[in-house]
Amino acid sequence: MSQMPQQATVPQCPSCAEPLESGDRFCGACGYDLSAVSAPPPDHPTIAMNGSAQQQPAGSAAWPHAAQPGSADTPPAVHLPTDLRGTDSGGGDLPAQPPAVPVAGAGRPGASGPGVRFDRSPEPEEYPLQAPDPRMAAEAADGGSVAEPKVCVACRAGRVDTDGYCENCGHAQPRERDHMEQESGPVAAVSDRGLRHHRNEDAFAVGHTALPDGTPVSLAIVCDGVSSATRPDDASLAAARTASESLLAGLEQGTHPQQAMHDAIVAASRAVDSLVEEPATAREHAPHLNAPACTIVGAVVASGLLVVGWVGDSRAYWVPADPGALAARLTEDDSWAAQMVAAGLMSEAQAYADERAHAITGWLGADAYELEPHTASFKPDRPGVVLVCTDGLWNYAETADQMAAVLPPDAGVRPLHSAQVLVGHALDGGGHDNVTVAVVPFPAPTQGAGSA
């Protein structure tokens, strides 16, 4: 995470930036040992580039973009993923050897001035454990699926109290969001903190329901918090939950899936915007901080139709069950690299080798420019799966062919296992970022329909 300027007169915890009192040996907010370990260096974020919100790149002639969603009475044009010819983000043929992709985290909106910043510092192999997330603990107490750990993960002897600290050694236990797995009917998702970040700023939501005529429909939303903004984990969580709730409500009322996706992204944007006011004192001690922000990508499978929507650089991929059929990337990044390739200024290899490659040009949040939700619909002619993921995964499998090669062949019937394999692939590759992926089988199975 990018470090923000700190007030010189108020010492802060090097782990969570909580103000400290003179003589404190431990942080009262996260339990950080102030006397034993030095402050961790910042993560490597993706740095958001200033500039106006971008339309779809004009250079992507072969890109199957759907028209802006209209009313529920006018179904949008659809495309066959089998018509796609394995193109890169600029619409060109895939290279024989995929270009090296620099590793990055989440973006940096709201930077002052016309340029971008690259004041990055070396980072350690691992970060110390942070304080438990009280929101997840409350959910577990209310009957959630995640239970509080009973034995300390550090000393393996002490009992963990209700506040999430070991009664023997005092260590804070891992946050519940460090690793999450969930299944909802035919859909599954997995999210992991990764090996280099000090917390998980990704979030997801999966669900399944039925259209008014009883047709089953499944969906997945994945969000990536912008690391250099304040409270990126709150932003991604609010966006994922709000978008999922909006999608489920719209689909159950009979709204066309593409229009429902558009409305869900708008609702998620408003939810993230509202976080700038919560709490009222959030900027009192640090008025320089950017507003909470995140990227979003989602997929809906219903009635033989596949709909995707996104803002930012989180992606959706189509991988057919037939190993001989073409896989395809269904989204186009809102990023500096995508702009350079679309404008014909750089090849994809050159653009992604540049340190500005992952600078995002679109995001959800109060500091964003005019919201431009992207939506597209497709009508696959064969079974397969849709993968929606953050850049923590696609950094290690950038092209559709690479993603298809990593995905287990039985992904359509074992979505949770497949999501676990994909996350494991990113962790084995270095795990430099938070990693989140949802697997959505196509077509949606007829059994098990019902609100999630």
Coordinates of C-alpha atoms in Angstrom, one line a residue:
M1 CA 0.0 0.0 0.0
S2 CA 1.3 3.5 -0.8
Q3 CA 2.2 5.5 2.2
M4 CA 0.3 8.7 2.7
P5 CA 2.0 11.8 4.2
Q6 CA 1.8 11.7 8.0
Q7 CA 1.4 14.6 10.5
A8 CA 4.7 15.2 12.1
T9 CA 3.2 16.1 15.5
V10 CA 1.2 12.9 16.0
P11 CA 3.2 9.7 16.2
Q12 CA 1.3 6.8 14.5
C13 CA 1.5 3.0 14.5
P14 CA 3.6 1.9 11.6
S15 CA 1.2 -1.0 11.0
C16 CA -2.3 0.6 11.1
A17 CA -1.5 4.4 11.4
E18 CA -3.4 4.7 14.7
P19 CA -2.2 7.7 16.8
L20 CA 0.0 6.6 19.7
E21 CA 0.6 7.9 23.1
S22 CA 4.1 8.7 24.4
G23 CA 5.6 5.6 25.9
D24 CA 3.3 3.1 24.2
R25 CA 4.9 -0.3 23.6
F26 CA 2.0 -1.9 21.7
C27 CA -0.6 -0.3 19.4
G28 CA -4.0 -0.3 21.1
A29 CA -5.8 -0.8 17.8
C30 CA -3.9 -3.7 16.2
G31 CA -1.5 -5.0 18.9
Y32 CA 1.6 -4.1 16.9
D33 CA 4.8 -4.5 18.9
L34 CA 6.4 -1.0 18.7
S35 CA 9.7 -2.0 20.4
A36 CA 10.6 -5.2 18.5
V37 CA 9.9 -4.8 14.8
S38 CA 10.4 -1.9 12.4
A39 CA 7.5 -0.6 10.4
P40 CA 6.8 -2.6 7.2
P41 CA 7.6 -0.9 3.9
P42 CA 4.7 -0.1 1.5
D43 CA 3.2 -2.5 -0.9
H44 CA 3.5 -2.1 -4.7
P45 CA 0.3 -0.5 -5.8
T46 CA -1.0 0.1 -9.2
I47 CA -0.9 3.8 -9.6
A48 CA -4.0 5.5 -11.0
M49 CA -3.3 8.0 -13.8
N50 CA -5.0 11.4 -13.8
G51 CA -7.2 12.1 -16.8
S52 CA -10.8 12.0 -17.9
A53 CA -12.7 8.7 -17.9
Q54 CA -12.2 6.8 -21.0
Q55 CA -14.6 5.3 -23.5
Q56 CA -13.9 1.8 -25.0
P57 CA -10.6 2.0 -26.9
A58 CA -11.2 2.9 -30.5
G59 CA -8.4 0.6 -31.7
S60 CA -10.2 -2.6 -30.6
A61 CA -11.9 -3.3 -33.9
A62 CA -12.4 -6.9 -33.2
W63 CA -13.7 -6.3 -29.7
P64 CA -17.3 -7.6 -29.3
H65 CA -18.7 -4.7 -27.3
A66 CA -22.4 -4.6 -26.8
A67 CA -24.4 -1.4 -27.1
Q68 CA -25.3 0.6 -24.0
P69 CA -28.0 -1.3 -22.2
G70 CA -31.5 -0.2 -23.0
S71 CA -34.8 -1.1 -21.6
A72 CA -35.7 -4.5 -20.5
D73 CA -37.9 -4.8 -23.6
T74 CA -35.0 -4.5 -26.0
P75 CA -32.5 -7.3 -25.6
P76 CA -29.0 -6.2 -26.6
A77 CA -26.9 -7.7 -29.4
V78 CA -25.1 -10.9 -28.4
H79 CA -21.9 -12.4 -29.6
L80 CA -20.5 -15.9 -29.8
P81 CA -17.3 -16.4 -27.8
T82 CA -16.3 -18.9 -30.5
D83 CA -16.2 -16.0 -33.0
L84 CA -13.4 -14.4 -31.0
R85 CA -9.9 -15.1 -32.3
G86 CA -7.8 -15.1 -29.1
T87 CA -6.8 -11.4 -29.2
D88 CA -4.9 -9.3 -26.8
S89 CA -6.2 -6.1 -25.2
G90 CA -5.4 -4.1 -28.4
G91 CA -7.2 -6.4 -30.7
G92 CA -4.1 -7.9 -32.2
D93 CA -3.1 -11.5 -32.5
L94 CA -1.6 -13.1 -29.4
P95 CA 2.2 -13.3 -29.5
A96 CA 4.0 -16.6 -29.6
Q97 CA 5.6 -15.9 -26.3
P98 CA 3.4 -13.9 -23.8
P99 CA 5.0 -10.7 -22.7
A100 CA 6.2 -10.4 -19.1
V101 CA 3.7 -8.6 -17.0
P102 CA 4.9 -6.5 -14.1
V103 CA 3.4 -7.3 -10.8
A104 CA 1.3 -4.6 -9.1
G105 CA -1.4 -4.1 -6.6
A106 CA -4.4 -1.8 -6.6
G107 CA -4.6 1.7 -8.1
R108 CA -4.1 5.3 -7.0
P109 CA -6.9 7.6 -7.9
G110 CA -7.0 11.3 -7.0
A111 CA -3.3 12.0 -7.3
S112 CA -2.4 15.7 -7.6
G113 CA -0.9 17.0 -10.8
P114 CA -1.0 15.5 -14.3
G115 CA 1.5 12.7 -13.9
V116 CA 2.0 9.6 -11.9
R117 CA 4.2 8.8 -8.9
F118 CA 6.6 5.9 -8.6
D119 CA 8.0 6.4 -5.1
R120 CA 8.0 2.7 -4.2
S121 CA 10.1 1.1 -1.6
P122 CA 11.4 -2.5 -1.2
E123 CA 8.9 -4.7 0.6
P124 CA 9.5 -7.6 3.0
E125 CA 8.7 -11.2 2.3
E126 CA 5.9 -11.2 4.8
Y127 CA 3.9 -8.7 6.8
P128 CA 3.1 -9.1 10.5
L129 CA -0.4 -10.2 11.4
Q130 CA -3.0 -7.5 11.8
A131 CA -5.8 -7.1 14.2
P132 CA -9.0 -9.1 13.5
D133 CA -11.7 -7.5 11.5
P134 CA -14.5 -6.7 13.9
R135 CA -17.1 -6.8 11.2
M136 CA -16.3 -10.4 10.2
A137 CA -16.2 -11.4 13.9
A138 CA -19.7 -9.9 14.4
E139 CA -21.0 -11.8 11.4
A140 CA -19.5 -15.1 12.8
A141 CA -21.2 -14.4 16.1
D142 CA -24.5 -13.9 14.3
G143 CA -24.3 -17.4 12.8
G144 CA -21.9 -16.8 9.9
S145 CA -20.0 -19.6 8.3
V146 CA -16.6 -18.4 9.6
A147 CA -15.7 -19.3 13.2
E148 CA -13.3 -17.5 15.4
P149 CA -10.0 -19.4 15.9
K150 CA -9.7 -21.0 19.4
V151 CA -5.9 -21.5 19.6
C152 CA -3.3 -18.8 18.9
V153 CA -1.6 -19.2 15.5
A154 CA 1.6 -17.8 16.9
C155 CA 2.3 -19.7 20.2
R156 CA -0.1 -22.6 19.5
A157 CA -0.9 -22.7 23.2
G158 CA -2.9 -19.6 24.3
R159 CA -6.6 -19.2 24.0
V160 CA -7.9 -16.5 21.7
D161 CA -10.2 -14.0 23.5
T162 CA -13.4 -12.5 22.0
D163 CA -11.4 -9.5 20.8
G164 CA -9.1 -11.7 18.7
Y165 CA -5.9 -11.6 20.8
C166 CA -4.1 -14.5 22.4
E167 CA -4.4 -14.5 26.1
N168 CA -1.0 -16.1 26.4
C169 CA 1.3 -14.1 24.1
G170 CA -0.9 -11.2 23.1
H171 CA -0.6 -11.7 19.4
A172 CA -3.4 -10.6 17.2
Q173 CA -4.9 -13.4 15.1
P174 CA -5.3 -13.3 11.3
R175 CA -8.2 -11.3 9.9
E176 CA -11.1 -13.4 8.7
R177 CA -10.7 -11.8 5.2
D178 CA -7.2 -13.1 4.8
H179 CA -8.6 -16.2 3.2
M180 CA -12.3 -16.6 2.2
E181 CA -14.1 -19.4 0.3
Q182 CA -17.8 -19.5 -0.6
E183 CA -20.2 -21.6 -2.7
S184 CA -23.7 -20.5 -3.8
G185 CA -25.4 -23.2 -5.9
P186 CA -23.3 -23.7 -9.0
V187 CA -21.1 -20.7 -8.3
A188 CA -17.9 -20.6 -6.1
A189 CA -15.3 -18.0 -5.3
V190 CA -12.0 -17.9 -3.3
S191 CA -10.1 -14.9 -2.1
D192 CA -6.6 -14.8 -0.4
R193 CA -4.5 -12.0 1.1
G194 CA -1.5 -13.2 -0.9
L195 CA 2.1 -13.4 0.3
R196 CA 3.2 -9.8 0.3
H197 CA 0.2 -7.6 1.3
H198 CA -0.6 -7.0 4.9
R199 CA -4.4 -7.3 4.5
N200 CA -6.9 -8.5 1.9
E201 CA -8.4 -5.6 0.1
D202 CA -10.4 -7.7 -2.4
A203 CA -14.0 -8.8 -1.9
F204 CA -16.5 -10.9 -3.7
A205 CA -20.2 -11.9 -3.7
V206 CA -21.7 -15.0 -5.4
G207 CA -25.3 -15.9 -5.7
H208 CA -28.0 -17.7 -7.6
T209 CA -31.8 -17.1 -8.0
A210 CA -34.5 -17.6 -10.6
L211 CA -36.1 -15.3 -13.2
P212 CA -39.9 -14.7 -13.0
D213 CA -40.5 -17.6 -15.4
G214 CA -38.5 -19.9 -13.2
T215 CA -35.3 -20.0 -15.3
P216 CA -32.2 -20.4 -13.1
V217 CA -29.7 -17.6 -13.1
S218 CA -26.3 -17.3 -11.3
L219 CA -24.0 -14.4 -10.8
A220 CA -20.6 -13.4 -9.3
I221 CA -19.1 -10.0 -8.4
V222 CA -15.4 -9.4 -7.7
C223 CA -13.9 -6.1 -6.4
D224 CA -10.3 -4.9 -5.9
G225 CA -9.7 -2.1 -3.4
V226 CA -7.5 0.8 -4.5
S227 CA -4.5 0.5 -2.2
S228 CA -3.5 4.1 -2.1
A229 CA -7.0 5.3 -1.1
T230 CA -8.2 5.2 2.4
R231 CA -10.2 2.1 3.6
P232 CA -9.8 0.1 0.3
D233 CA -11.1 -3.0 2.0
D234 CA -14.3 -1.2 3.0
A235 CA -14.7 0.1 -0.5
S236 CA -14.4 -3.4 -2.1
L237 CA -16.7 -5.0 0.5
A238 CA -19.4 -2.3 0.1
A239 CA -19.3 -2.5 -3.7
A240 CA -19.4 -6.3 -3.9
R241 CA -22.4 -6.6 -1.5
T242 CA -24.3 -3.8 -3.0
A243 CA -23.9 -4.9 -6.6
S244 CA -24.9 -8.5 -5.7
E245 CA -28.0 -7.3 -3.9
S246 CA -29.0 -5.1 -6.8
L247 CA -28.4 -7.8 -9.3
L248 CA -30.5 -10.4 -7.4
A249 CA -33.3 -7.9 -6.9
G250 CA -33.3 -6.8 -10.5
L251 CA -33.2 -10.3 -12.0
E252 CA -36.0 -11.6 -9.8
Q253 CA -38.1 -8.7 -11.0
G254 CA -37.5 -9.5 -14.6
T255 CA -35.0 -6.8 -15.5
H256 CA -32.9 -7.8 -18.6
P257 CA -29.6 -9.1 -17.3
Q258 CA -27.5 -6.5 -19.1
Q259 CA -29.6 -3.7 -17.7
A260 CA -29.5 -5.3 -14.3
M261 CA -25.7 -5.4 -14.5
H262 CA -25.5 -1.7 -15.5
D263 CA -27.8 -0.8 -12.6
A264 CA -25.8 -2.9 -10.1
I265 CA -22.5 -1.1 -11.0
V266 CA -24.2 2.3 -10.6
A267 CA -25.5 1.2 -7.2
A268 CA -22.1 -0.1 -6.2
S269 CA -20.5 3.2 -7.2
R270 CA -23.0 5.1 -4.9
A271 CA -22.2 2.7 -2.0
V272 CA -18.5 3.4 -2.4
D273 CA -19.1 7.2 -2.7
S274 CA -21.1 7.2 0.5
L275 CA -18.1 5.8 2.5
V276 CA -16.3 9.2 2.2
E277 CA -18.7 10.4 4.9
E278 CA -18.2 7.4 7.2
P279 CA -17.0 8.0 9.8
A280 CA -17.4 11.8 10.1
T281 CA -13.9 12.1 11.5
A282 CA -12.2 9.9 8.9
R283 CA -10.3 12.8 7.3
E284 CA -9.9 14.9 10.4
H285 CA -6.5 13.6 11.2
A286 CA -5.5 12.9 7.6
P287 CA -7.3 15.3 5.2
H288 CA -4.9 14.4 2.4
L289 CA -6.1 10.9 1.9
N290 CA -8.0 9.9 -1.2
A291 CA -11.6 8.7 -0.9
P292 CA -12.3 5.0 -0.7
A293 CA -12.2 3.4 -4.1
C294 CA -12.2 0.0 -5.9
T295 CA -12.5 -1.7 -9.2
I296 CA -15.4 -4.1 -10.1
V297 CA -16.2 -6.9 -12.5
G298 CA -19.2 -9.1 -12.6
A299 CA -20.9 -11.9 -14.6
V300 CA -24.5 -13.1 -14.9
V301 CA -25.5 -16.4 -16.6
A302 CA -29.1 -16.7 -17.5
S303 CA -31.3 -18.3 -20.3
G304 CA -28.3 -19.1 -22.4
L305 CA -27.0 -15.6 -22.1
L306 CA -23.7 -14.5 -20.6
V307 CA -23.5 -10.8 -19.4
V308 CA -20.4 -9.2 -18.1
G309 CA -19.9 -5.7 -16.6
W310 CA -16.8 -3.9 -15.2
V311 CA -15.0 -0.7 -14.3
G312 CA -11.2 -0.8 -13.8
D313 CA -8.7 -3.6 -14.5
S314 CA -10.4 -6.6 -12.9
R315 CA -11.3 -9.1 -15.7
A316 CA -13.7 -11.7 -17.0
Y317 CA -12.6 -14.7 -19.1
W318 CA -14.5 -17.3 -21.1
V319 CA -13.1 -20.8 -21.0
P320 CA -15.1 -23.4 -23.0
A321 CA -15.4 -27.0 -21.7
D322 CA -14.1 -28.2 -25.1
P323 CA -10.3 -28.1 -24.9
G324 CA -10.1 -27.5 -28.6
A325 CA -12.3 -24.4 -28.6
L326 CA -11.0 -20.9 -28.2
A327 CA -10.9 -19.2 -24.8
A328 CA -11.4 -15.4 -24.7
R329 CA -11.0 -12.4 -22.5
L330 CA -14.4 -10.7 -22.3
T331 CA -13.4 -7.3 -20.7
E332 CA -11.0 -4.5 -21.7
D333 CA -9.0 -2.9 -18.9
D334 CA -9.4 0.7 -17.9
S335 CA -5.6 1.1 -17.6
W336 CA -2.7 3.0 -19.0
A337 CA -1.3 0.0 -20.8
A338 CA -4.6 -0.7 -22.6
Q339 CA -4.8 2.9 -23.7
M340 CA -1.3 2.8 -25.1
V341 CA -2.0 -0.4 -27.1
A342 CA -5.4 0.8 -28.3
A343 CA -3.9 4.1 -29.5
G344 CA -1.2 2.2 -31.4
L345 CA 1.5 3.9 -29.4
M346 CA 3.0 0.7 -28.1
S347 CA 2.8 -3.0 -28.6
E348 CA 1.3 -5.0 -25.7
A349 CA 4.7 -6.3 -24.8
Q350 CA 6.1 -2.8 -24.6
A351 CA 3.1 -1.4 -22.7
Y352 CA 3.0 -4.1 -20.0
A353 CA 6.8 -3.9 -19.6
D354 CA 6.4 -0.2 -18.6
E355 CA 6.1 0.6 -14.8
R356 CA 2.9 2.6 -15.6
A357 CA 1.2 -0.5 -17.1
H358 CA -1.2 -1.0 -14.2
A359 CA -2.1 2.6 -13.7
I360 CA -5.9 2.5 -13.7
T361 CA -8.0 5.1 -15.5
G362 CA -11.4 4.0 -14.2
W363 CA -12.7 3.1 -10.7
L364 CA -15.6 3.4 -8.3
G365 CA -15.3 6.1 -5.6
A366 CA -15.9 9.7 -4.8
D367 CA -12.6 10.7 -6.4
A368 CA -13.5 9.1 -9.7
Y369 CA -14.4 10.9 -12.9
E370 CA -17.7 10.5 -14.6
L371 CA -18.8 6.8 -14.1
E372 CA -18.6 4.8 -17.3
P373 CA -19.9 1.3 -16.6
H374 CA -18.9 -1.2 -19.3
T375 CA -21.3 -4.0 -20.1
A376 CA -21.4 -6.7 -22.9
S377 CA -23.5 -9.7 -23.6
F378 CA -22.6 -13.0 -25.3
K379 CA -24.4 -16.1 -26.3
P380 CA -22.0 -19.1 -26.1
D381 CA -22.9 -22.1 -28.3
R382 CA -21.3 -24.6 -26.0
P383 CA -20.7 -25.3 -22.2
G384 CA -17.9 -23.6 -20.4
V385 CA -17.1 -21.4 -17.4
V386 CA -16.8 -17.7 -16.8
L387 CA -13.9 -16.6 -14.6
V388 CA -14.1 -13.2 -12.9
C389 CA -10.9 -12.2 -11.1
T390 CA -8.6 -9.4 -9.9
D391 CA -5.2 -8.6 -11.3
G392 CA -3.7 -10.6 -8.4
L393 CA -4.6 -13.7 -10.5
W394 CA -4.3 -12.5 -14.1
N395 CA -0.8 -11.2 -13.4
Y396 CA 0.2 -14.8 -13.5
A397 CA -2.1 -15.9 -16.4
E398 CA -2.6 -12.8 -18.5
T399 CA -3.9 -14.3 -21.7
A400 CA -7.0 -16.3 -22.2
D401 CA -5.0 -19.3 -23.3
Q402 CA -2.8 -19.1 -20.2
M403 CA -5.9 -18.9 -18.0
A404 CA -7.4 -21.9 -19.8
A405 CA -4.2 -23.9 -19.3
V406 CA -4.3 -23.4 -15.5
L407 CA -8.0 -24.1 -15.1
P408 CA -8.9 -27.7 -14.2
P409 CA -10.9 -29.5 -17.0
D410 CA -13.7 -30.3 -14.6
A411 CA -14.3 -26.6 -13.6
G412 CA -17.9 -26.8 -14.7
V413 CA -18.8 -29.4 -12.1
R414 CA -16.2 -28.5 -9.4
P415 CA -16.1 -24.7 -9.3
L416 CA -14.8 -24.4 -5.7
H417 CA -11.9 -26.7 -6.4
S418 CA -11.1 -24.9 -9.6
A419 CA -11.1 -21.5 -7.8
Q420 CA -8.8 -23.0 -5.2
V421 CA -6.4 -24.2 -7.9
L422 CA -6.4 -20.8 -9.6
V423 CA -5.6 -19.0 -6.3
G424 CA -2.9 -21.5 -5.6
H425 CA -1.4 -20.8 -9.0
A426 CA -1.0 -17.1 -8.2
L427 CA 0.4 -17.9 -4.7
D428 CA 2.9 -20.3 -6.3
G429 CA 3.9 -17.6 -8.7
G430 CA 4.8 -15.2 -5.9
G431 CA 1.5 -14.0 -4.5
H432 CA 2.5 -10.3 -4.8
D433 CA -1.1 -9.1 -4.6
N434 CA -4.4 -10.0 -3.1
V435 CA -5.9 -12.9 -5.2
T436 CA -9.6 -13.3 -5.9
V437 CA -11.5 -15.4 -8.5
A438 CA -15.0 -16.6 -9.0
V439 CA -16.0 -19.5 -11.2
V440 CA -19.4 -19.4 -12.9
P441 CA -20.5 -22.4 -15.0
F442 CA -22.3 -21.9 -18.2
P443 CA -25.1 -22.7 -18.8
A444 CA -26.6 -22.3 -15.3
P445 CA -27.8 -25.7 -14.0
T446 CA -31.5 -26.2 -13.7
Q447 CA -31.3 -27.7 -10.2
G448 CA -30.9 -25.7 -7.0
A449 CA -32.3 -22.4 -8.2
G450 CA -33.4 -20.1 -5.4
S451 CA -32.3 -16.9 -3.8
A452 CA -28.8 -16.9 -2.3

